[in-house]
Tab-separated table of C-alpha atoms in Angstrom:
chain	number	residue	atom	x	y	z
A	1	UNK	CA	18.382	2.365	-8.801
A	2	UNK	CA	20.942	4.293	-6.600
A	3	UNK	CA	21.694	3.454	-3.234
A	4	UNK	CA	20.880	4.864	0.097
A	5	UNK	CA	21.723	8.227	0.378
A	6	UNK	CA	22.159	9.102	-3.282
A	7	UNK	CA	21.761	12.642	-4.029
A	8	UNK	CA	20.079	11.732	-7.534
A	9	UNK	CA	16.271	12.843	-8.097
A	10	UNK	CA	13.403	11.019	-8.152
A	11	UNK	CA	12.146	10.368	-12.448
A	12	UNK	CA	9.783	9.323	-14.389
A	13	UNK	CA	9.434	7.684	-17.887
A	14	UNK	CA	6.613	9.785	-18.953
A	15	UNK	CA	8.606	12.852	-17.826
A	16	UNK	CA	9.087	13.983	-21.614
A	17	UNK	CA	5.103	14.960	-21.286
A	18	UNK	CA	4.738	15.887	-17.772
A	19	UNK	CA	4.952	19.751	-16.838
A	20	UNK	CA	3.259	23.220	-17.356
A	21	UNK	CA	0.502	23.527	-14.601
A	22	UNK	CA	-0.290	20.036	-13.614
A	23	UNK	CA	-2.884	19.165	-11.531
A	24	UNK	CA	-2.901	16.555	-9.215
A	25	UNK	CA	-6.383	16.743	-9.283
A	26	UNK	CA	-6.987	13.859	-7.291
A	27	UNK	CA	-5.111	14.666	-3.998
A	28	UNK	CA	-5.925	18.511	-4.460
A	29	UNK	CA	-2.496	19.900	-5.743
A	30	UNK	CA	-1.308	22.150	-8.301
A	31	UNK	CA	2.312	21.649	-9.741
A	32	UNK	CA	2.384	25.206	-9.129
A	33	UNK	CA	1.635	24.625	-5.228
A	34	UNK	CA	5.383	24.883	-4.486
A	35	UNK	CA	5.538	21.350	-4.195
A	36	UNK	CA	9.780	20.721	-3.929
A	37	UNK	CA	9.833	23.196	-0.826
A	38	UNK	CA	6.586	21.102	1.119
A	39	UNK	CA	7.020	17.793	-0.412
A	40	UNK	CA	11.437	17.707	-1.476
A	41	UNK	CA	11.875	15.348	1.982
A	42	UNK	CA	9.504	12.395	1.367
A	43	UNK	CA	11.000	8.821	1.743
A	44	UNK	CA	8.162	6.544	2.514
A	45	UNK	CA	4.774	6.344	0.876
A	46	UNK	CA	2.390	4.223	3.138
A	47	UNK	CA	-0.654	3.544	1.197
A	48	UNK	CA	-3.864	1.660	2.618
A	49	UNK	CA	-7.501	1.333	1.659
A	50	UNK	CA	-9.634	3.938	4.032
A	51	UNK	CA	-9.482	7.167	4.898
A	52	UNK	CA	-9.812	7.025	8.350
A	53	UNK	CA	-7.402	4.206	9.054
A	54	UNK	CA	-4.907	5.990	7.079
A	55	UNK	CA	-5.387	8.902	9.240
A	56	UNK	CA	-4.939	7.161	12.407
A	57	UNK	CA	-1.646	6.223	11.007
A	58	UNK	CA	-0.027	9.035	10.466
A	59	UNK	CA	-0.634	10.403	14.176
A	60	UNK	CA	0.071	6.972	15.150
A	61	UNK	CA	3.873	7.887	12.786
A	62	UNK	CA	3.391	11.615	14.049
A	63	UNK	CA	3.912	10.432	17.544
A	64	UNK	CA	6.509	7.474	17.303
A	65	UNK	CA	8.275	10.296	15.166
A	66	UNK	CA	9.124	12.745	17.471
A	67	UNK	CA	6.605	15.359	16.633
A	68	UNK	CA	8.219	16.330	13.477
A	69	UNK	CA	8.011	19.882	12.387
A	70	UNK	CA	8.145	18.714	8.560
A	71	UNK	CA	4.676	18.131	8.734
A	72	UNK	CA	1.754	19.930	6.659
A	73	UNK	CA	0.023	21.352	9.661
A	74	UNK	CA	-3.286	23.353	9.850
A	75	UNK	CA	-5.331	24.874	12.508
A	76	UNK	CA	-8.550	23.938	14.187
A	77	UNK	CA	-10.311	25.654	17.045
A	78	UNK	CA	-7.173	27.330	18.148
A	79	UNK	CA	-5.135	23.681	17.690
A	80	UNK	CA	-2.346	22.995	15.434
A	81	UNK	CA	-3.112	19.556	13.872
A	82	UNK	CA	-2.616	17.335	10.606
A	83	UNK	CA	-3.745	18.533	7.607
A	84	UNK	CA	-5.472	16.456	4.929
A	85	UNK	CA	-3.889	17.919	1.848
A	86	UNK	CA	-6.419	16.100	0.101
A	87	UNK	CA	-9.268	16.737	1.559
A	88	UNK	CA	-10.287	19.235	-0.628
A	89	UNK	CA	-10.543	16.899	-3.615
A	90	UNK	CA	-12.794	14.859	-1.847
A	91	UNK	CA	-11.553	11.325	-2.996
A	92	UNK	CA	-8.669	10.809	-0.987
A	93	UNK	CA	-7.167	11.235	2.407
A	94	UNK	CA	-3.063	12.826	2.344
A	95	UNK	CA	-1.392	13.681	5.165
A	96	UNK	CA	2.448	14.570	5.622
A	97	UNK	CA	4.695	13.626	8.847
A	98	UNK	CA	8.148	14.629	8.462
A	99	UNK	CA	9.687	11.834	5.774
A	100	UNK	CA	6.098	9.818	5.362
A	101	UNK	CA	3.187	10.036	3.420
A	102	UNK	CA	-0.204	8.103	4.691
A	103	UNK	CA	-2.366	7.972	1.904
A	104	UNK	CA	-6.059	6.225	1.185
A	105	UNK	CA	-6.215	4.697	-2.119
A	106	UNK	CA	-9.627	3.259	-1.402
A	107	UNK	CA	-11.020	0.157	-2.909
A	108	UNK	CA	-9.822	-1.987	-5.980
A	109	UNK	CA	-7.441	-1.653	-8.458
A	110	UNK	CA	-8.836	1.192	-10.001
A	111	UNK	CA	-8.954	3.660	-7.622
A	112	UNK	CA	-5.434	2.395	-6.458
A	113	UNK	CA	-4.068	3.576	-9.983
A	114	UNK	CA	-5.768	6.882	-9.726
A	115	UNK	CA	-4.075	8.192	-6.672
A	116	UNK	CA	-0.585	6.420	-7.217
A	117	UNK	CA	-0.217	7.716	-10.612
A	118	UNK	CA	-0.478	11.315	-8.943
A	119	UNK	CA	1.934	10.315	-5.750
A	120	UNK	CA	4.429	9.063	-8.476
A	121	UNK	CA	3.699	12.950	-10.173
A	122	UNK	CA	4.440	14.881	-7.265
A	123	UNK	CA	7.418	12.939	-6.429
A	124	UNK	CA	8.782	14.250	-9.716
A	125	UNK	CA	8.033	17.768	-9.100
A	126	UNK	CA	9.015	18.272	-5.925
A	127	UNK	CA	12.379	16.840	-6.605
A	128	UNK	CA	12.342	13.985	-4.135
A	129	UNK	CA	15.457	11.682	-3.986
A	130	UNK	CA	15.044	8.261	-6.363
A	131	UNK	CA	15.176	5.877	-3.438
A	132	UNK	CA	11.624	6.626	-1.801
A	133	UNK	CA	9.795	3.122	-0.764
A	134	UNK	CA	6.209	2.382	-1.117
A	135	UNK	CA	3.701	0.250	1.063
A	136	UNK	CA	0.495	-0.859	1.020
A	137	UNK	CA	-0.630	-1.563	4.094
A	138	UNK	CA	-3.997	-3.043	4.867
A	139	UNK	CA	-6.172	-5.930	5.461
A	140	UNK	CA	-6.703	-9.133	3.616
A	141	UNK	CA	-8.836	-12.563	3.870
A	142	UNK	CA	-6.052	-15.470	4.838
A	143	UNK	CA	-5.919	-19.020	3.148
A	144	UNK	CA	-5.053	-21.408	6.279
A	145	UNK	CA	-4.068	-18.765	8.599
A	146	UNK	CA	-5.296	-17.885	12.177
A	147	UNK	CA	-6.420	-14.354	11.762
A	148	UNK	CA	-4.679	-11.659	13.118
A	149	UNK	CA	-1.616	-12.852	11.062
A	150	UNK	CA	0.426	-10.155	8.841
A	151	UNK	CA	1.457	-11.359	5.108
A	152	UNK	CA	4.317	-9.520	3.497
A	153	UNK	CA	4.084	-10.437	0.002
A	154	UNK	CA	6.783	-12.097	-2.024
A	155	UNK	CA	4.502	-12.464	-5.404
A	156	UNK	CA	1.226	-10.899	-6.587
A	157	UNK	CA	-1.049	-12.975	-8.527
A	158	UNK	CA	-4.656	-12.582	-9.945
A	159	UNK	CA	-7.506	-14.153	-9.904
A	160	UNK	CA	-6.896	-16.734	-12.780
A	161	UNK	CA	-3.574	-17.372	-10.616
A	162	UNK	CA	-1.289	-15.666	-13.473
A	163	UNK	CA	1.853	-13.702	-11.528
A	164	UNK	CA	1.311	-10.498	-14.088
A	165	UNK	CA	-0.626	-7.698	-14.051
A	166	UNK	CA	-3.227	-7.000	-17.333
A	167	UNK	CA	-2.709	-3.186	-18.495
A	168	UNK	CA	-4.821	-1.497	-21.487
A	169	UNK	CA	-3.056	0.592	-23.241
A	170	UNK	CA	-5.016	2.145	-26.402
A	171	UNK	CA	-7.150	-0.639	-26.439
A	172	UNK	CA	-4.259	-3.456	-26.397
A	173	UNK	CA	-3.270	-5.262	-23.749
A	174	UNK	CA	-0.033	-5.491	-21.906
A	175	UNK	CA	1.357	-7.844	-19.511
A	176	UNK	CA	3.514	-6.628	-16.525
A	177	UNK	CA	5.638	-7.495	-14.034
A	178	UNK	CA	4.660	-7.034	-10.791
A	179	UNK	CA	7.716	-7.310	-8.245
A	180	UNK	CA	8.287	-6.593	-3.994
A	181	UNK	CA	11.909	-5.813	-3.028
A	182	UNK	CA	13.401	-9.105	-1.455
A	183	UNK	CA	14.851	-6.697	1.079
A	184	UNK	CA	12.211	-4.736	2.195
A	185	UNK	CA	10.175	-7.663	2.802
A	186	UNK	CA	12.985	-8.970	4.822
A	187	UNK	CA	13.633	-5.792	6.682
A	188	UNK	CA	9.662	-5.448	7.246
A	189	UNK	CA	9.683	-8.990	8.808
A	190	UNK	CA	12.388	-8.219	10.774
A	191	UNK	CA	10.727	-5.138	12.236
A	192	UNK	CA	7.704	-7.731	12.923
A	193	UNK	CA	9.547	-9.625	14.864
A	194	UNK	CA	10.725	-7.151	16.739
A	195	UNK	CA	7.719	-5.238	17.851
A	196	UNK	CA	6.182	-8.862	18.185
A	197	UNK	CA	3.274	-9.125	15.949
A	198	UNK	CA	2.323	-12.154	14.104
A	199	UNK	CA	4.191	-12.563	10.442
A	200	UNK	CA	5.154	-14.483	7.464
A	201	UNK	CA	6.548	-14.277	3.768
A	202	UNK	CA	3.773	-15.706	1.023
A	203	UNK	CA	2.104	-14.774	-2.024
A	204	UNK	CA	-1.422	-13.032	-2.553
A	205	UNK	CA	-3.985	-12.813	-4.595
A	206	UNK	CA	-5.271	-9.747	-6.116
A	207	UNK	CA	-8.585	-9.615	-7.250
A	208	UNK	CA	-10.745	-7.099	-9.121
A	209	UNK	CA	-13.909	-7.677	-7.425
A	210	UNK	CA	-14.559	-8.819	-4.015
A	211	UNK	CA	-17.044	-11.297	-4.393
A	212	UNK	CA	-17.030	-13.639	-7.286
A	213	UNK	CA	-13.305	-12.950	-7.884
A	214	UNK	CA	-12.151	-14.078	-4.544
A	215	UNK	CA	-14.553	-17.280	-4.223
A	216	UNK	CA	-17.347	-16.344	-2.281
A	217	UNK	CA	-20.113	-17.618	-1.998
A	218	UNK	CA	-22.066	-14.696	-0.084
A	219	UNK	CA	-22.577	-12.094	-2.965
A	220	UNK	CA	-25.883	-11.167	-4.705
A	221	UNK	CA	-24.813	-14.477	-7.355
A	222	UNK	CA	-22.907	-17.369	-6.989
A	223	UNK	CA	-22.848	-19.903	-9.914
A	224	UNK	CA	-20.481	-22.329	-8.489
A	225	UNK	CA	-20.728	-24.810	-5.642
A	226	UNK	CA	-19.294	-24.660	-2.115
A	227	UNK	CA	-16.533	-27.731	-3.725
A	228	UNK	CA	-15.446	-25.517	-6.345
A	229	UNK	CA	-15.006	-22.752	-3.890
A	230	UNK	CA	-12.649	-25.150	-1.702
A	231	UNK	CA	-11.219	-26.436	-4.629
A	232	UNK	CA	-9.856	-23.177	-6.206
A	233	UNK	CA	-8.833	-21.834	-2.810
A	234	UNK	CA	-6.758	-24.930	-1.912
A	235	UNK	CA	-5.505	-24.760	-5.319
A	236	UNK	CA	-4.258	-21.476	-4.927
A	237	UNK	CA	-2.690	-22.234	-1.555
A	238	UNK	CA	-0.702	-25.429	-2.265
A	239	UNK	CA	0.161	-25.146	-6.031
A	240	UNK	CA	1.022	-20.952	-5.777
A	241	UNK	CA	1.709	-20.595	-1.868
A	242	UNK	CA	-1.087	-17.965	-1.920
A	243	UNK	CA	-1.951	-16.838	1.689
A	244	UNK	CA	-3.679	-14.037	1.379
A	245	UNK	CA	-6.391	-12.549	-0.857
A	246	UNK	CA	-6.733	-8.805	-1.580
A	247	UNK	CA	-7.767	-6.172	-4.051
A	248	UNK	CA	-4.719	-3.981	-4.748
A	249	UNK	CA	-1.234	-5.631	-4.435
A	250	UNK	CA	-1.047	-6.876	-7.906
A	251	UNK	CA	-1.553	-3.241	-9.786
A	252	UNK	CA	0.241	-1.435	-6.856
A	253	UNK	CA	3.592	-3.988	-7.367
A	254	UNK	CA	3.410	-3.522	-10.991
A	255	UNK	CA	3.130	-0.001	-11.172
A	256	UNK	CA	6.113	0.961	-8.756
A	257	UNK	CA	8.020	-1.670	-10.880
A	258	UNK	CA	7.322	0.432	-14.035
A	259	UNK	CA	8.355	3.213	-11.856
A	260	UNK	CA	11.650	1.313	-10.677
A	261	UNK	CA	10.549	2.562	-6.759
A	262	UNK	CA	11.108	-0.195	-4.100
A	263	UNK	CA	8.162	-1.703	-2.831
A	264	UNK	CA	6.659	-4.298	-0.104
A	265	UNK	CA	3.087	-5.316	0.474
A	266	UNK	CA	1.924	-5.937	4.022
A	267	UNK	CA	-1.760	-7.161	4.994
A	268	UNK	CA	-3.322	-8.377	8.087
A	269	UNK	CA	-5.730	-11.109	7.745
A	270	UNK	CA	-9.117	-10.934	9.207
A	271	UNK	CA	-10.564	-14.401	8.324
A	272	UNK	CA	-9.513	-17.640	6.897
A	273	UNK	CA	-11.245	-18.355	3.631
A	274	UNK	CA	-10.856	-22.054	3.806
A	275	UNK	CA	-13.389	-22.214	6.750
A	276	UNK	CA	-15.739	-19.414	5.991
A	277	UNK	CA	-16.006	-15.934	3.952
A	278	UNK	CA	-17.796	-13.981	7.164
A	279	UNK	CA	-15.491	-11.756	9.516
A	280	UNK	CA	-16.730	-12.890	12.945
A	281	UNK	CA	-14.025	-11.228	14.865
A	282	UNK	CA	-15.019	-7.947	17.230
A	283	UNK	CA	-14.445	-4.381	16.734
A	284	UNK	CA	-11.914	-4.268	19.260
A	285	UNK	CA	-9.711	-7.348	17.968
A	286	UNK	CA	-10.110	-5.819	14.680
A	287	UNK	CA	-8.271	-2.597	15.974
A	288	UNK	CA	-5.325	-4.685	17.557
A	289	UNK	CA	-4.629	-6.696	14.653
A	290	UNK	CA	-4.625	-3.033	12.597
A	291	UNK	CA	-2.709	-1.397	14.878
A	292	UNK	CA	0.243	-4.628	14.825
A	293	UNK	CA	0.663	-3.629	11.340
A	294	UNK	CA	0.996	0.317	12.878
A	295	UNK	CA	3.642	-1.169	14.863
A	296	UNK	CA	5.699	-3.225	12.218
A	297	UNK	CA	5.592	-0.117	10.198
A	298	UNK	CA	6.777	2.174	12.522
A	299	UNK	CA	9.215	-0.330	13.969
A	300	UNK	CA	11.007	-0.338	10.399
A	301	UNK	CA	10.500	3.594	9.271
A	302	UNK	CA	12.791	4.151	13.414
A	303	UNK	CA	14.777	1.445	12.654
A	304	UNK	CA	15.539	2.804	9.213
A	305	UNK	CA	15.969	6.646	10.123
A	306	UNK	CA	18.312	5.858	12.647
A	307	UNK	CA	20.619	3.528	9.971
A	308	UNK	CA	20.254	6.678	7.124
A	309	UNK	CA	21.484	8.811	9.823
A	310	UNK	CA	24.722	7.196	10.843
């Protein structure tokens, strides 16, 4: 991959069949949509799991950021505000503030491929520099943490505690890598620790359900004990250094490896799974811890602008 500041653009593998009239159909975008002139400056992709949150983020970024005017704007009682370019798809939120992207990607691995195989598309057609980052950002169940602590994710594993990701391809499967950029995670603790918020470098699981794939013992069947629940959990912890459990990190790592994009996985935890499965926290704490990770983000996307710029 080039360094900072290369000039080169932004490619994919599959770019031998991409092209025509694509549609992003997804995040409600034509390749006709003249996507280099709206989309050409993009050099973070923050991803996360709900709409709204995502939302809040990027006039959380829209704000720390100056007020950008590379935004995609649109108007609403007589008020110029942030569009949802993907609104009208109806699957995902998109919005656009100056270099970022805040994106939903919803729940599970599946709907995480969906949307990020379309990001990766418009990338390529609106002729974005190679060295855009991507981020998932979101929230997590911790394995002997006190909640309200941010993971940045070294290693992705699933639920069988295997560090690869399973892909079908034509009815075989393949095995994949799934990697976060030792620096980013660095820099991203760094910016932690400077907007002082609660973090640490482990490893995650990434389930595909939340239920029986994560342990629990709370969904409509269980057919394990409370022992085997410990058991695996503690396994995972002090044989793998798991601290966190989650849906999407392992498919999201593995498919910006494919796409040779850097990447880093951040998630606040909400509960520690060795003493219970139930969120008990308030509404209110719940919003602090979220907004921590707001902070970290925006901490490193300043910090970062200001170094590019120099």
């Amino acid at each position: 991959m080039a360094a900072k500041g290369s000039s080169s653009v932004f490619n994919l593998k599959n770019s031998v069949h991409l092209g025509g009239n694509d549609h992003l159909y997804h995040i409600g975008l034509l390749q006709t949509d003249d996507l280099e002139t709206r989309f050409h400056d993009i050099k973070y992709v923050c991803m996360g799991g709900k709409a709204d949150r995502m939302k809040e983020f990027a006039e959380y970024m829209y704000v720390k950021l100056g007020k950008p005017e590379n935004c995609e704007f649109e108007t609403v009682n007589g008020t110029k505000v942030l569009r949802d370019v993907g609104k009208s798809a109806g699957r995902y939120s998109f919005f656009k503030v100056g270099p970022v992207v805040s994106v939903s990607h919803g729940i599970g691995t599946a709907s995480l491929s969906v949307v990020l195989h379309e990001v990766l598309k418009l990338l390529y057609y609106a002729k974005c520099k190679n060295d855009v980052e991507f981020f998932r950002v979101g929230t997590s169940g911790g394995l002997g943490l006190e909640p309200g602590a941010i993971v940045v994710t070294k290693q992705s594993y699933d639920s069988q505690l295997f560090p690869l990701f399973s892909q079908v391809h034509c009815g075989e499967v393949v095995k994949l890598e799934c990697r976060t950029d030792e620096k980013l995670r660095n820099a991203l603790q760094d910016a932690a620790n400077r907007a002082k918020v609660p973090v640490l470098i482990g490893n995650t699981m990434s389930t595909d359900d939340f239920f029986e794939g994560q342990a629990r013992t709370d969904g409509a069947f269980c057919d394990y004990s409370e022992e085997d629940k410990i058991n695996f959990l503690r396994k995972a912890h002090d044989e793998h250094g798991i601290k966190n459990i989650e849906m999407e990190s392992l498919c999201f790592t593995a498919m910006c490896t494919r796409a040779n994009v850097k990447c880093a996985v951040a998630c606040v935890t909400v509960v520690n799974r060795l003493e219970h499965d139930d969120v008990t926290a308030d509404g209110s704490l719940l919003q602090t811890w979220q907004e921590n990770l707001y902070k970290m983000m925006a901490e490193y996307i300043e910090w970062h602008e200001k170094i590019s710029t120099k």
